XYZ file of C-alpha atoms in Angstrom:
268
model
C 151.410 90.061 118.710
C 147.880 90.757 117.711
C 146.840 90.660 114.089
C 143.729 91.941 112.340
C 142.874 89.618 109.502
C 141.059 90.663 106.436
C 139.810 88.225 103.696
C 139.501 88.229 100.021
C 136.419 89.421 97.999
C 133.512 86.911 98.000
C 134.782 84.877 100.920
C 134.631 85.504 104.731
C 136.510 85.496 108.034
C 135.742 81.912 108.541
C 137.200 81.063 105.025
C 140.370 83.141 105.670
C 140.762 81.467 109.039
C 140.518 78.014 107.309
C 142.915 78.999 104.584
C 145.581 80.175 106.989
C 145.250 77.316 109.617
C 148.350 75.471 108.471
C 150.923 78.176 108.969
C 149.205 79.762 112.026
C 149.429 76.361 113.799
C 153.229 76.639 113.743
C 153.192 79.877 115.624
C 153.280 80.280 119.376
C 150.388 81.450 121.484
C 152.116 84.866 121.591
C 150.438 85.425 118.176
C 146.692 85.998 118.080
C 144.515 86.505 115.018
C 141.217 88.382 114.869
C 139.355 87.491 111.623
C 136.682 89.874 110.622
C 133.983 89.769 107.972
C 133.635 92.393 105.328
C 130.787 94.832 105.791
C 129.107 94.113 102.394
C 127.346 91.046 101.317
C 128.776 89.588 98.134
C 128.522 86.798 95.592
C 131.047 84.055 96.075
C 134.510 84.490 94.675
C 135.021 82.361 91.578
C 135.089 78.692 92.618
C 134.874 79.274 96.340
C 131.428 77.852 96.716
C 132.831 74.442 95.767
C 134.810 74.398 99.013
C 132.957 76.695 101.449
C 129.350 77.499 102.179
C 127.930 81.049 102.352
C 127.726 83.711 103.630
C 130.243 85.595 101.590
C 131.425 89.189 102.056
C 133.507 91.954 100.515
C 134.914 95.346 101.312
C 133.639 96.893 98.093
C 131.695 95.419 95.144
C 133.089 97.808 92.563
C 136.462 99.666 92.065
C 135.271 103.209 92.270
C 137.492 105.311 94.440
C 134.426 106.266 96.494
C 133.816 102.642 97.289
C 137.452 102.123 98.358
C 137.239 105.220 100.582
C 134.079 103.823 102.291
C 136.000 100.783 103.247
C 138.731 103.009 104.884
C 135.957 104.654 106.967
C 134.748 101.230 108.055
C 138.370 100.196 108.882
C 138.951 103.314 111.068
C 135.788 102.618 112.934
C 136.803 98.940 113.540
C 140.191 99.942 114.745
C 138.803 102.504 117.093
C 136.331 99.882 118.419
C 138.311 96.783 118.552
C 141.943 97.853 118.429
C 144.789 98.349 118.997
C 146.344 95.721 116.702
C 150.026 95.213 116.308
C 149.726 94.174 112.692
C 147.370 93.276 109.814
C 147.396 90.104 107.785
C 145.276 90.030 104.576
C 144.481 88.140 101.430
C 143.650 89.432 98.008
C 141.051 92.237 98.374
C 141.981 92.576 102.051
C 145.459 93.444 100.799
C 144.057 96.135 98.514
C 142.116 97.636 101.411
C 145.253 97.895 103.660
C 147.547 98.971 100.871
C 145.280 101.733 99.718
C 144.611 102.833 103.271
C 148.366 103.132 103.824
C 148.854 105.163 100.624
C 146.103 107.564 101.331
C 147.288 107.906 104.950
C 150.767 108.894 103.819
C 149.438 111.237 101.152
C 146.981 112.981 103.482
C 148.317 112.697 107.030
C 151.994 111.833 106.704
C 152.889 113.166 110.235
C 150.564 110.783 111.979
C 151.592 107.171 112.621
C 149.655 104.361 111.034
C 147.383 102.490 113.399
C 149.331 99.196 113.154
C 153.030 98.338 113.014
C 153.392 95.719 110.314
C 151.526 94.283 107.345
C 151.563 90.705 105.886
C 150.161 90.764 102.355
C 149.145 87.436 100.778
C 148.327 87.481 96.996
C 147.324 91.072 96.933
C 147.959 94.368 95.185
C 146.695 97.951 95.126
C 144.030 99.134 92.669
C 145.199 101.214 89.749
C 142.361 103.677 90.448
C 143.781 104.324 93.869
C 147.300 104.879 92.497
C 145.954 107.481 90.046
C 143.851 109.177 92.790
C 146.910 109.627 95.019
C 148.825 111.212 92.203
C 150.818 108.303 90.780
C 151.152 108.009 87.033
C 149.725 104.665 85.712
C 150.970 103.810 82.283
C 148.837 102.219 79.452
C 151.093 99.107 79.944
C 150.324 98.849 83.669
C 146.593 99.171 82.959
C 146.776 96.491 80.246
C 148.670 94.020 82.509
C 146.236 94.744 85.378
C 143.104 94.177 83.308
C 144.634 91.071 81.541
C 145.675 89.542 84.930
C 142.182 90.271 86.468
C 140.399 88.482 83.599
C 142.914 85.544 83.813
C 142.243 85.118 87.584
C 138.558 85.063 87.093
C 138.942 82.373 84.414
C 141.439 80.218 86.303
C 139.613 80.383 89.665
C 136.285 79.489 88.162
C 134.312 76.324 88.913
C 134.870 75.053 85.398
C 138.638 75.434 85.594
C 138.748 73.771 88.956
C 136.730 70.801 87.894
C 138.720 70.466 84.608
C 142.285 71.096 85.789
C 142.532 71.268 89.470
C 145.792 72.856 90.633
C 147.134 72.695 87.074
C 144.692 75.541 86.176
C 147.037 78.153 87.595
C 149.169 79.836 84.833
C 150.738 83.335 85.026
C 151.479 84.644 81.560
C 153.375 87.736 82.544
C 156.762 86.138 83.420
C 156.555 86.443 87.172
C 159.808 85.850 88.808
C 160.787 84.191 92.134
C 163.030 85.765 94.841
C 166.123 84.294 93.199
C 165.647 85.946 89.807
C 167.458 89.219 90.736
C 166.166 92.714 91.220
C 163.568 94.406 88.956
C 164.193 97.466 86.924
C 162.601 100.065 89.186
C 161.730 102.127 86.148
C 159.425 99.391 84.876
C 157.758 97.040 87.376
C 155.038 95.650 85.212
C 154.341 99.164 83.789
C 154.886 101.238 86.979
C 157.907 103.528 87.150
C 159.142 103.600 90.835
C 161.918 106.046 89.835
C 159.382 108.897 89.466
C 157.041 108.171 92.308
C 156.033 111.097 94.581
C 157.533 110.973 98.092
C 154.274 110.099 99.629
C 153.937 106.961 97.549
C 155.317 104.520 100.086
C 154.078 102.216 102.834
C 156.129 103.156 105.865
C 155.907 99.874 107.687
C 157.831 96.543 107.767
C 155.951 94.392 105.309
C 155.782 90.832 104.141
C 154.652 90.065 100.554
C 153.634 86.455 99.957
C 152.700 85.526 96.361
C 152.613 82.555 93.946
C 154.462 82.623 90.683
C 151.498 80.797 89.089
C 149.011 83.452 90.329
C 147.759 85.554 87.268
C 147.686 88.458 89.823
C 151.216 87.844 90.848
C 152.222 91.064 89.000
C 150.013 93.134 91.334
C 151.659 91.500 94.367
C 155.172 92.335 93.098
C 154.111 95.903 92.225
C 152.777 96.312 95.836
C 156.063 95.142 97.270
C 157.910 98.052 95.562
C 155.969 100.552 97.700
C 157.834 99.300 100.782
C 161.357 100.010 101.690
C 163.552 97.072 100.739
C 165.336 97.278 104.000
C 162.053 96.522 105.832
C 160.336 94.087 103.607
C 160.384 90.343 102.881
C 159.149 88.600 99.694
C 158.267 84.966 99.468
C 157.097 82.934 96.464
C 154.890 80.110 97.746
C 155.001 78.558 94.236
C 151.294 78.216 93.730
C 148.366 80.217 92.399
C 145.947 82.675 93.875
C 145.594 80.794 97.208
C 147.460 79.857 100.416
C 149.096 76.438 99.825
C 149.144 74.226 102.935
C 152.209 72.149 102.109
C 154.605 71.689 105.089
C 157.474 73.641 103.692
C 155.247 76.537 102.608
C 153.530 76.755 105.926
C 156.806 76.729 107.843
C 158.216 79.476 105.631
C 155.131 81.727 106.075
C 155.178 81.146 109.842
C 158.798 82.264 109.894
C 157.883 85.454 108.027
C 155.106 86.225 110.431
C 157.696 85.730 113.240
C 160.087 88.145 111.445
C 157.256 90.735 111.094
C 156.962 90.798 114.932
C 160.635 91.273 115.390
C 160.699 93.998 112.688
C 157.830 95.804 114.313
C 159.519 95.638 117.703
C 156.727 93.584 119.275
C 158.924 90.697 120.252
């Protein structure tokens, strides 16, 4: 099972490799992971330079649709050059790249298969600008939640917050819910109405959605999960913030989900 691994904005392949070490160590040698740097130089993500040295990269440095589409062209070239990959594993902005790629693919070339069989999303969502561009109505409530959560993430991930509060800095103000809290109302998933979505607004892959209920951007992760068929998706709340906790129980759970993804994709 070969995974392409895409990091978050203002980090790097080496950083994502480090962040994911604990759960990858619990997987057999049947799983291989190809960590790739973004194609744009970037300032460090808030607080990341306290833990990791440069260089830092991103897949886009603004959220214009044109910038997102440029990242898709880069991805297609990468897949043609270095693929095939059985799956993709991504964190934060890497999730936005893959999720937006899938939605555009389904809207524009629905009869062609995606170039990978499964996606593992960690603390990521899909940009509101992309949703509107593929014909999805984004309510004012959804925009307000999106903007508020983005500001909260920047504040809580900052160097000042880390030095002042450590792990206690993570607070999600939007009432994120864990797996045991029951189903969402599909007519209002943090402002998105999934009962009126166009038919192409779906990710036709087995997916894993890993999020933390203390992550300010948890709302985006949960919205993203609703673009996947409930019969072919798994959700897991790691209990933390916008990161990949390395606690033993969390690492074991994530490893099990990666193994499930291989089975769901028919690779094992």
